[in-house]
Short mmCIF file of C-alpha atoms in Angstrom, two decimals:
data_model
loop_
_atom_site.label_atom_id
_atom_site.label_comp_id
_atom_site.label_asym_id
_atom_site.label_seq_id
_atom_site.Cartn_x
_atom_site.Cartn_y
_atom_site.Cartn_z
CA MET A 1 -5.00 -7.91 -19.73
CA LYS A 2 -2.66 -4.99 -20.19
CA ARG A 3 -5.37 -2.55 -19.15
CA GLY A 4 -5.93 -4.45 -15.90
CA THR A 5 -2.21 -4.40 -15.14
CA GLU A 6 -2.04 -0.64 -15.67
CA GLN A 7 -5.02 -0.09 -13.38
CA ARG A 8 -3.61 -2.33 -10.66
CA ALA A 9 -0.29 -0.46 -10.71
CA ALA A 10 -2.14 2.77 -9.90
CA LEU A 11 -3.88 1.29 -6.87
CA THR A 12 -2.83 0.91 -3.26
CA MET A 13 -4.22 -0.62 -0.10
CA PRO A 14 -5.70 2.23 1.98
CA PRO A 15 -4.87 2.39 5.69
CA GLU A 16 -7.44 1.06 8.08
CA TRP A 17 -8.38 4.56 9.22
CA ALA A 18 -9.43 5.59 5.69
CA PRO A 19 -13.23 5.81 5.21
CA HIS A 20 -14.96 2.44 4.95
CA GLU A 21 -17.93 1.43 2.86
CA ARG A 22 -18.55 -1.47 5.23
CA THR A 23 -16.94 -4.19 7.33
CA LEU A 24 -16.91 -7.89 6.46
CA VAL A 25 -17.33 -10.49 9.25
CA ALA A 26 -17.98 -14.25 9.13
CA TRP A 27 -20.23 -16.17 11.52
CA PRO A 28 -18.51 -18.97 13.51
CA ALA A 29 -18.90 -22.28 11.67
CA ARG A 30 -16.13 -24.71 12.69
CA ARG A 31 -16.91 -26.18 16.10
CA GLU A 32 -13.37 -27.51 16.62
CA THR A 33 -12.04 -23.93 16.48
CA TRP A 34 -13.84 -23.22 19.73
CA ARG A 35 -12.83 -26.42 21.53
CA ASP A 36 -11.62 -24.48 24.60
CA THR A 37 -14.88 -22.56 24.91
CA SER A 38 -17.95 -23.28 22.72
CA ILE A 39 -19.31 -22.24 19.36
CA GLU A 40 -22.30 -20.80 21.22
CA ALA A 41 -20.01 -18.49 23.21
CA ALA A 42 -18.17 -17.56 20.01
CA ARG A 43 -21.41 -16.62 18.28
CA GLU A 44 -22.46 -14.49 21.24
CA VAL A 45 -19.18 -12.57 21.06
CA HIS A 46 -19.36 -12.22 17.28
CA ALA A 47 -22.87 -10.78 17.63
CA GLU A 48 -21.57 -8.26 20.16
CA VAL A 49 -18.66 -7.25 17.90
CA VAL A 50 -20.97 -6.91 14.90
CA ALA A 51 -23.35 -4.71 16.91
CA ALA A 52 -20.47 -2.53 18.08
CA ILE A 53 -19.23 -1.99 14.52
CA ALA A 54 -22.74 -1.50 13.10
CA ALA A 55 -23.16 1.52 15.37
CA PHE A 56 -20.55 3.21 13.17
CA GLU A 57 -20.75 1.61 9.71
CA PRO A 58 -22.61 -1.12 7.79
CA VAL A 59 -21.59 -4.75 8.30
CA LEU A 60 -21.83 -7.58 5.78
CA LEU A 61 -22.02 -10.79 7.81
CA VAL A 62 -21.19 -14.02 5.97
CA ALA A 63 -22.80 -17.14 7.39
CA ASP A 64 -22.77 -20.71 6.22
CA PRO A 65 -26.20 -21.53 4.75
CA ALA A 66 -26.91 -23.88 7.67
CA ASP A 67 -26.28 -21.06 10.15
CA ALA A 68 -27.66 -18.00 8.35
CA ASP A 69 -31.01 -17.93 10.14
CA ASP A 70 -29.26 -18.21 13.50
CA ALA A 71 -27.05 -15.26 12.59
CA ARG A 72 -30.02 -13.14 11.52
CA ARG A 73 -31.76 -13.76 14.84
CA ARG A 74 -28.75 -12.62 16.86
CA VAL A 75 -27.47 -9.49 15.10
CA PRO A 76 -29.07 -6.05 14.71
CA ALA A 77 -31.41 -5.81 11.73
CA ARG A 78 -30.27 -2.26 11.06
CA ASP A 79 -26.98 -1.80 9.16
CA VAL A 80 -26.21 -5.54 9.18
CA GLU A 81 -26.76 -7.64 6.07
CA VAL A 82 -26.46 -11.41 6.45
CA VAL A 83 -25.49 -13.34 3.32
CA ALA A 84 -25.41 -17.12 3.10
CA LEU A 85 -22.19 -18.47 1.58
CA PRO A 86 -20.41 -21.78 2.20
CA ILE A 87 -17.58 -21.24 4.72
CA ASP A 88 -15.32 -23.43 6.85
CA ASP A 89 -14.26 -20.98 9.56
CA SER A 90 -14.70 -17.37 10.64
CA TRP A 91 -11.46 -15.40 10.22
CA LEU A 92 -12.26 -13.10 7.29
CA ARG A 93 -9.23 -10.92 7.94
CA ASP A 94 -7.16 -13.77 6.60
CA ASN A 95 -9.20 -15.26 3.77
CA GLY A 96 -11.36 -12.32 2.77
CA PRO A 97 -10.58 -9.95 -0.10
CA ILE A 98 -8.16 -7.05 0.35
CA VAL A 99 -9.62 -4.05 -1.46
CA VAL A 100 -7.20 -1.61 -3.05
CA ALA A 101 -8.24 1.78 -4.39
CA GLY A 102 -7.08 4.66 -6.53
CA ARG A 103 -7.84 6.37 -9.82
CA ASP A 104 -7.55 5.32 -13.42
CA ALA A 105 -5.69 7.25 -16.11
CA GLY A 106 -8.72 9.49 -16.58
CA GLY A 107 -8.95 10.33 -12.88
CA ALA A 108 -12.03 8.21 -12.18
CA PRO A 109 -12.08 6.40 -8.81
CA ILE A 110 -11.60 2.65 -9.03
CA ARG A 111 -11.34 -0.28 -6.65
CA ARG A 112 -10.10 -3.81 -7.10
CA GLY A 113 -10.35 -6.81 -4.79
CA VAL A 114 -7.03 -8.58 -4.30
CA ASP A 115 -7.53 -12.29 -3.75
CA PHE A 116 -4.40 -14.04 -2.46
CA ARG A 117 -4.34 -17.81 -2.15
CA PHE A 118 -5.41 -19.14 1.24
CA ASN A 119 -4.14 -22.40 2.72
CA ALA A 120 -5.46 -22.17 6.30
CA TRP A 121 -2.25 -20.97 7.94
CA GLY A 122 0.01 -23.53 6.37
CA GLU A 123 -2.69 -26.21 6.22
CA ALA A 124 -3.01 -26.15 10.00
CA PHE A 125 -6.78 -26.64 9.77
CA THR A 126 -8.80 -28.66 7.28
CA PRO A 127 -10.92 -28.55 5.26
CA TYR A 128 -10.46 -25.02 3.97
CA ASP A 129 -11.60 -25.15 0.34
CA ARG A 130 -14.75 -23.11 1.00
CA ASP A 131 -12.79 -20.43 2.85
CA ALA A 132 -10.31 -20.34 -0.03
CA ALA A 133 -13.18 -19.54 -2.41
CA VAL A 134 -15.09 -17.00 -0.32
CA ALA A 135 -13.11 -13.89 -1.34
CA ALA A 136 -14.08 -14.33 -4.99
CA ARG A 137 -17.73 -14.83 -4.03
CA LEU A 138 -17.73 -11.73 -1.85
CA LEU A 139 -16.18 -9.58 -4.56
CA GLU A 140 -18.89 -10.71 -6.94
CA LEU A 141 -21.54 -9.68 -4.40
CA LEU A 142 -19.81 -6.34 -3.80
CA GLU A 143 -19.43 -5.80 -7.56
CA ILE A 144 -15.71 -5.12 -7.16
CA PRO A 145 -13.49 -6.59 -9.91
CA ARG A 146 -11.21 -9.37 -8.67
CA VAL A 147 -7.44 -9.58 -9.05
CA ALA A 148 -6.14 -13.08 -8.27
CA VAL A 149 -2.61 -13.26 -6.87
CA ASP A 150 -0.74 -16.55 -7.01
CA MET A 151 0.79 -16.37 -3.55
CA VAL A 152 -0.39 -17.39 -0.09
CA LEU A 153 -0.96 -14.40 2.18
CA GLU A 154 -3.36 -13.72 5.04
CA GLY A 155 -4.64 -10.24 5.78
CA GLY A 156 -3.58 -10.54 9.42
CA SER A 157 0.03 -10.90 8.34
CA ILE A 158 0.28 -7.32 7.02
CA ALA A 159 -0.31 -3.73 8.12
CA VAL A 160 -0.11 -0.62 5.91
CA ASP A 161 0.01 3.11 6.54
CA GLY A 162 -1.39 4.23 3.19
CA VAL A 163 1.70 6.13 2.08
CA GLY A 164 3.74 3.21 0.84
CA ARG A 165 4.80 1.32 3.98
CA LEU A 166 3.83 -2.27 4.78
CA ILE A 167 4.84 -4.22 7.88
CA THR A 168 4.95 -8.01 8.09
CA THR A 169 6.86 -10.72 9.95
CA GLU A 170 9.48 -13.10 8.64
CA GLN A 171 8.09 -15.82 10.88
CA CYS A 172 4.83 -15.86 8.92
CA LEU A 173 5.41 -14.64 5.38
CA LEU A 174 8.71 -16.48 4.93
CA ASN A 175 7.44 -19.65 6.59
CA PRO A 176 7.94 -22.65 4.28
CA ASN A 177 4.35 -23.70 4.96
CA ARG A 178 3.12 -20.66 2.99
CA ASN A 179 5.18 -20.16 -0.19
CA PRO A 180 8.02 -22.71 -0.14
CA ASP A 181 8.98 -22.13 -3.78
CA MET A 182 9.31 -18.35 -3.48
CA SER A 183 12.34 -16.42 -2.24
CA ARG A 184 12.14 -13.45 0.11
CA GLU A 185 12.78 -11.14 -2.84
CA GLN A 186 10.02 -12.75 -4.91
CA ILE A 187 7.53 -12.55 -2.04
CA GLU A 188 8.36 -8.90 -1.43
CA ALA A 189 8.02 -8.04 -5.12
CA ARG A 190 4.65 -9.78 -5.33
CA VAL A 191 3.37 -7.93 -2.25
CA ARG A 192 4.58 -4.58 -3.58
CA GLU A 193 2.84 -5.11 -6.90
CA ALA A 194 -0.42 -6.50 -5.53
CA LEU A 195 -0.94 -3.93 -2.76
CA GLY A 196 0.75 -0.88 -4.26
CA VAL A 197 3.36 -0.37 -1.54
CA GLY A 198 6.92 0.85 -1.90
CA GLN A 199 8.55 -0.25 1.36
CA VAL A 200 8.19 -3.65 3.01
CA VAL A 201 9.37 -3.57 6.62
CA TRP A 202 10.27 -7.04 7.83
CA LEU A 203 9.85 -7.71 11.54
CA GLY A 204 11.21 -10.95 12.96
CA ASP A 205 8.92 -13.05 15.13
CA GLY A 206 5.41 -12.50 16.39
CA LEU A 207 4.15 -13.54 19.80
CA VAL A 208 5.42 -16.81 21.23
CA GLU A 209 1.80 -17.63 22.09
CA ASP A 210 0.64 -17.13 18.48
CA ALA A 211 1.39 -20.62 17.19
CA ASP A 212 -1.79 -20.97 15.12
CA THR A 213 -0.87 -18.22 12.63
CA ASP A 214 2.94 -18.38 12.86
CA GLY A 215 3.30 -14.88 14.24
CA HIS A 216 0.75 -12.62 12.55
CA VAL A 217 1.71 -8.98 12.67
CA ASP A 218 -1.75 -7.84 13.80
CA ASN A 219 -1.07 -9.42 17.19
CA ILE A 220 1.98 -7.26 17.78
CA CYS A 221 1.84 -4.12 15.65
CA ALA A 222 -0.66 -1.63 14.22
CA PHE A 223 -0.14 1.63 12.40
CA LEU A 224 -1.52 4.64 14.28
CA GLY A 225 -0.89 7.03 11.39
CA GLU A 226 1.51 7.66 8.56
CA GLY A 227 4.92 6.41 9.67
CA ARG A 228 3.80 5.82 13.27
CA ALA A 229 3.19 2.36 14.72
CA LEU A 230 2.03 0.82 17.98
CA LEU A 231 4.23 -2.11 18.97
CA GLN A 232 3.49 -4.80 21.52
CA THR A 233 6.28 -4.94 24.09
CA VAL A 234 6.52 -6.62 27.49
CA PRO A 235 7.45 -5.19 30.90
CA GLY A 236 10.17 -7.66 31.90
CA SER A 237 13.30 -9.09 30.30
CA ASP A 238 12.32 -12.54 31.57
CA ASP A 239 9.22 -12.57 29.37
CA PRO A 240 9.52 -15.05 26.45
CA ASN A 241 8.49 -12.27 24.05
CA HIS A 242 11.11 -9.78 25.26
CA ALA A 243 13.90 -10.51 22.76
CA ALA A 244 11.56 -10.49 19.76
CA ALA A 245 9.91 -7.26 20.90
CA CYS A 246 13.28 -5.51 21.25
CA ASP A 247 14.35 -6.78 17.83
CA ASN A 248 11.10 -5.63 16.23
CA ALA A 249 11.36 -2.18 17.80
CA ALA A 250 14.87 -1.81 16.41
CA ARG A 251 13.74 -2.89 12.94
CA LEU A 252 10.87 -0.43 12.89
CA ARG A 253 13.07 2.46 13.98
CA ALA A 254 15.72 1.52 11.43
CA ALA A 255 12.99 1.77 8.78
CA GLY A 256 12.22 5.33 9.88
CA ILE A 257 8.99 4.49 11.71
CA ASP A 258 8.06 6.26 14.94
CA VAL A 259 7.43 3.51 17.51
CA VAL A 260 4.95 3.74 20.38
CA GLU A 261 5.59 0.85 22.77
CA PHE A 262 2.61 -0.82 24.45
CA ASP A 263 3.55 -3.12 27.33
CA LEU A 264 0.14 -4.38 28.43
CA LEU A 265 -0.31 -8.02 27.43
CA PRO A 266 -2.89 -10.12 29.30
CA ARG A 267 -2.62 -13.89 29.10
CA THR A 268 -4.73 -16.90 29.89
CA THR A 269 -4.44 -20.64 29.21
CA ARG A 270 -6.22 -23.25 27.16
CA ALA A 271 -7.80 -26.29 28.79
CA ASP A 272 -4.56 -28.23 28.28
CA GLY A 273 -2.50 -25.52 29.99
CA THR A 274 -1.11 -23.95 26.81
CA PRO A 275 -0.63 -20.20 27.36
CA ILE A 276 -2.34 -17.77 25.01
CA ALA A 277 -2.15 -14.00 24.78
CA ILE A 278 -5.05 -11.57 24.39
CA PRO A 279 -3.32 -8.56 22.80
CA TYR A 280 -5.09 -5.20 22.90
CA THR A 281 -3.10 -4.32 19.78
CA ASN A 282 -5.50 -6.58 17.83
CA PHE A 283 -8.03 -3.73 17.70
CA TYR A 284 -10.03 -2.78 14.62
CA LEU A 285 -10.53 0.74 13.28
CA CYS A 286 -13.96 1.41 11.79
CA ASN A 287 -15.47 4.77 10.87
CA GLY A 288 -15.07 6.95 13.94
CA ALA A 289 -14.21 4.19 16.40
CA ALA A 290 -11.66 1.67 17.60
CA ILE A 291 -13.10 -1.71 18.58
CA VAL A 292 -10.77 -3.20 21.21
CA PRO A 293 -10.67 -6.80 22.51
CA LEU A 294 -10.71 -6.88 26.31
CA ALA A 295 -9.22 -9.78 28.24
CA GLN A 296 -11.81 -9.55 31.03
CA LEU A 297 -9.27 -10.97 33.47
CA ASP A 298 -8.04 -7.78 35.16
CA PRO A 299 -10.52 -4.88 34.97
CA ASP A 300 -7.82 -2.35 35.84
CA MET A 301 -5.62 -3.52 32.96
CA ASP A 302 -8.54 -3.42 30.52
CA GLU A 303 -9.40 0.10 31.67
CA GLU A 304 -5.78 1.22 31.33
CA ALA A 305 -5.57 -0.23 27.82
CA LEU A 306 -8.69 1.66 26.75
CA ARG A 307 -7.35 4.85 28.28
CA ARG A 308 -4.01 4.59 26.48
CA LEU A 309 -5.59 3.71 23.15
CA GLY A 310 -8.01 6.59 23.53
CA GLU A 311 -5.07 8.97 23.87
CA LEU A 312 -3.28 7.40 20.89
CA LEU A 313 -6.37 7.50 18.67
CA PRO A 314 -7.84 10.98 19.18
CA GLY A 315 -11.17 11.66 17.56
CA ARG A 316 -12.27 8.04 17.81
CA GLN A 317 -14.63 6.43 20.24
CA VAL A 318 -12.82 3.53 21.91
CA VAL A 319 -15.20 0.62 22.39
CA GLY A 320 -14.25 -2.46 24.39
CA VAL A 321 -15.68 -5.86 23.45
CA PRO A 322 -15.08 -9.35 24.88
CA GLY A 323 -11.72 -10.71 23.71
CA ARG A 324 -11.06 -13.85 25.73
CA VAL A 325 -13.34 -16.19 23.77
CA LEU A 326 -11.88 -14.97 20.47
CA ALA A 327 -8.35 -15.55 21.80
CA LEU A 328 -9.25 -19.09 22.85
CA GLY A 329 -10.38 -19.64 19.26
CA GLY A 330 -7.08 -18.32 17.93
CA GLY A 331 -7.55 -14.61 17.25
CA GLY A 332 -9.06 -11.28 18.16
CA VAL A 333 -11.29 -8.50 16.87
CA HIS A 334 -8.94 -7.59 14.03
CA CYS A 335 -8.76 -11.23 12.98
CA ILE A 336 -12.52 -11.55 12.46
CA THR A 337 -12.96 -8.28 10.53
CA GLN A 338 -11.96 -7.05 7.08
CA GLN A 339 -12.64 -3.52 5.92
CA VAL A 340 -14.02 -2.57 2.52
CA PRO A 341 -12.60 0.90 1.89
CA ALA A 342 -14.92 3.41 0.29
CA ALA A 343 -14.21 4.45 -3.28
CA PRO A 344 -12.05 7.60 -3.43
CA LEU A 345 -14.08 10.82 -3.59
#
């Protein structure tokens, strides 16, 4: 046990732009998730996202056994491996393993898979027992040793820059529906230890429209590089997200982070009239590319978002994929993906 603790202390969560071994994605399984569109539409979009990523790196696609053959028919045969595992839903960013990497005392490269507890965003959706178990099953398949952490945390609630900084939101990580018996200090200490970070930067609230996840950070903020972050802002002071965006910008700057403000935020509505956002900031970085969710509501805005992100992410191909269906289901491209960083060279 002591040896495992020593190894874990030497490891850290690499930034998303570090080289990947592969990307993990799950095939849509819960029909109720897609009540404002359809599971068929969701699967079409997932297939398109998987194909976009597979052009740059291998993809491991997890499908419920009942749906595995359907997934195999729809995705590229090359660089996509479909594995049948019992799942409830399809947001592997949140319930998948978080792989940390580093070197042991002898200098040999090592990786560990951090497996936080998962309770379906504060038990907002049930059942979730199969999703809570999938990280351990994936780590066994990947042959990466597992480190279980007794704390609820979703991958979409954090962002790291690889040199010791981690960003999260108070709205999510301090929400009593996640870890009601832990204090802020205890949560921060657990995150530092599990992910090998030195500085936890607490933002306040996420998007008003992000009720399903209680304000995940990957809908408002993404690191562009070491100490440099893209932050979702809004163009007008009458926007319901204006106050939170200003507060978050101030918190990031106070933490010594260079802030790039991004004021494009398309919105649509659910069938019942509930507004939802389709943030471009929910992009995913794979090897050599940025996969960006497009709202497909205003072509000029989509084009402008791709142009800006292309300038902010030099050396990467910026690839737009459909984002509206994912947003109607409760997330975006980043929410359905989880990177497996390559072992250090």
